[in-house]
CSV table of C-alpha atoms in Angstrom, one decimal:
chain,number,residue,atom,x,y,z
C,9,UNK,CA,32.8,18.7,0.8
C,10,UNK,CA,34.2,20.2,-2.2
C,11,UNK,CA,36.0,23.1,-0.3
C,12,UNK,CA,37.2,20.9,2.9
C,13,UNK,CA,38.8,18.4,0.5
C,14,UNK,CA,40.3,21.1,-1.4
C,15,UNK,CA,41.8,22.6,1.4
C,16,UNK,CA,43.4,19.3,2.8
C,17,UNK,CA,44.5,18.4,-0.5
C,18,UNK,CA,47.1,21.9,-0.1
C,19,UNK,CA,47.7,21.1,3.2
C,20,UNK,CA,48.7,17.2,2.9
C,21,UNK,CA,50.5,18.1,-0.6
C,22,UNK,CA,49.0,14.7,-1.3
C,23,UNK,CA,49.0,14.0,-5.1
C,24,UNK,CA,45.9,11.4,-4.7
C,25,UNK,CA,44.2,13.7,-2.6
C,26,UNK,CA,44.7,17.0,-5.2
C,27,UNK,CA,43.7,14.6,-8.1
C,28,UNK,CA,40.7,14.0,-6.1
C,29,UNK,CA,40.2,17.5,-5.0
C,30,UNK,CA,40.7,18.4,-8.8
C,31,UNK,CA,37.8,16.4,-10.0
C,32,UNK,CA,35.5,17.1,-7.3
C,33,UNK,CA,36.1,20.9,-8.1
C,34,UNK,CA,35.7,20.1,-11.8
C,35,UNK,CA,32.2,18.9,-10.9
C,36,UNK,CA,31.1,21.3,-8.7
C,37,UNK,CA,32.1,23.4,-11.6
C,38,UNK,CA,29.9,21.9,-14.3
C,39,UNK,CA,27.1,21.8,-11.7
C,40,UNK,CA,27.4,25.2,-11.2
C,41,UNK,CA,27.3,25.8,-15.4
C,42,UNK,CA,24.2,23.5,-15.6
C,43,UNK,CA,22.5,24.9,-12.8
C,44,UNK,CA,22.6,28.2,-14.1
C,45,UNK,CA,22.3,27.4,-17.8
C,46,UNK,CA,18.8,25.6,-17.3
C,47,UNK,CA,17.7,28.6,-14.4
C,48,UNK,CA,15.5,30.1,-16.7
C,49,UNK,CA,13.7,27.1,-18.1
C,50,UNK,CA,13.5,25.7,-14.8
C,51,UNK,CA,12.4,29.0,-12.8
C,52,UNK,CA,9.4,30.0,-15.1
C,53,UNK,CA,5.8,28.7,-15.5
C,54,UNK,CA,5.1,27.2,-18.8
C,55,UNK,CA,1.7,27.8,-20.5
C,56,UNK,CA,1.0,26.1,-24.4
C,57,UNK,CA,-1.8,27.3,-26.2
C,58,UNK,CA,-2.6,25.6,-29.5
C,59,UNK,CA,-5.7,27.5,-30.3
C,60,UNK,CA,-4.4,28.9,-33.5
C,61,UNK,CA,-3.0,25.4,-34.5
C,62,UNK,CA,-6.6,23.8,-34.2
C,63,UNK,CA,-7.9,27.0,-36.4
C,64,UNK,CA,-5.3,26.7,-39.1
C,65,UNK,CA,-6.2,22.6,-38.8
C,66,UNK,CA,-10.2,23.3,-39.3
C,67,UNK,CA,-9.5,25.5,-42.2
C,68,UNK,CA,-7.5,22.9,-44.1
C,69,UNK,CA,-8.4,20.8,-47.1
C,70,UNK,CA,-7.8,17.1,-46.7
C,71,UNK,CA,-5.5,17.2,-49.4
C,72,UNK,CA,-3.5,20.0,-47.1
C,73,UNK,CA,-3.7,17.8,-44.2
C,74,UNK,CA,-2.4,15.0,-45.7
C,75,UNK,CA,0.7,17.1,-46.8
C,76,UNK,CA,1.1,19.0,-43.4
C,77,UNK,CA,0.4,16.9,-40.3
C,78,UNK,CA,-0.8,19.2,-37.6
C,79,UNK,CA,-1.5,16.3,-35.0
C,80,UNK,CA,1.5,15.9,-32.3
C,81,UNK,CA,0.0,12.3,-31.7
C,82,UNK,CA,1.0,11.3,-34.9
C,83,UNK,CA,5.0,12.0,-34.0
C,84,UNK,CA,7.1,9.0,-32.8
C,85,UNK,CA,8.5,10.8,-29.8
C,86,UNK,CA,10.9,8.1,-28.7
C,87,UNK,CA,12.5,8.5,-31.9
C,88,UNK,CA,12.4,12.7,-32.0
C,89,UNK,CA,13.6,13.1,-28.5
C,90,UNK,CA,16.6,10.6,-29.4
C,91,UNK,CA,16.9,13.3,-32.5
C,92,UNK,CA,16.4,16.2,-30.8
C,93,UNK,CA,19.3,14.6,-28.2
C,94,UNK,CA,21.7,13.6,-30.7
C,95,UNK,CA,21.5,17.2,-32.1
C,96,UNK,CA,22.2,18.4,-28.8
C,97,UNK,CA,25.3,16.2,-28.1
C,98,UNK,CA,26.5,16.9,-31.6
C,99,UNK,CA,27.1,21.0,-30.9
């Protein structure tokens, strides 16, 4: 659709139609960016493995415990993702 209104838009010397044709390639532009920025992460197989975490966890004192918190269930996700998101949008 992109291309076929694009090529109308130069043909009908429309200014509507290359304003349109302008901001449809402008997105077909960012969708290209995004689709190859997140290729990688989306492409792959994802394995997590917190053995090591449980060992360092079973070694600990209380006291250690208490000062480093090893258990993802105590995290407030909502809140990091909104964070993590704000960090993102802040680049």
């Amino acid at each position: 659709p992109a291309l076929m209104l694009s090529l109308y838009a130069r043909i009908s010397q429309d200014p509507k139609v290359q304003k349109q044709a302008g901001t449809m390639q402008k997105v077909l532009g960012r969708t290209k960016l995004l689709a190859q920025t997140f290729h990688h992460f989306v492409n792959n197989e994802w394995f997590f493995d917190n053995t090591n975490t449980l060992r360092i966890s079973a070694n600990m004192t209380e006291h250690e415990r208490q000062v480093l918190t090893l258990d993802p269930s105590s995290i407030f996700w909502e809140q990091w993702f909104n964070d993590f998101q704000y960090g993102l949008q802040r680049r």
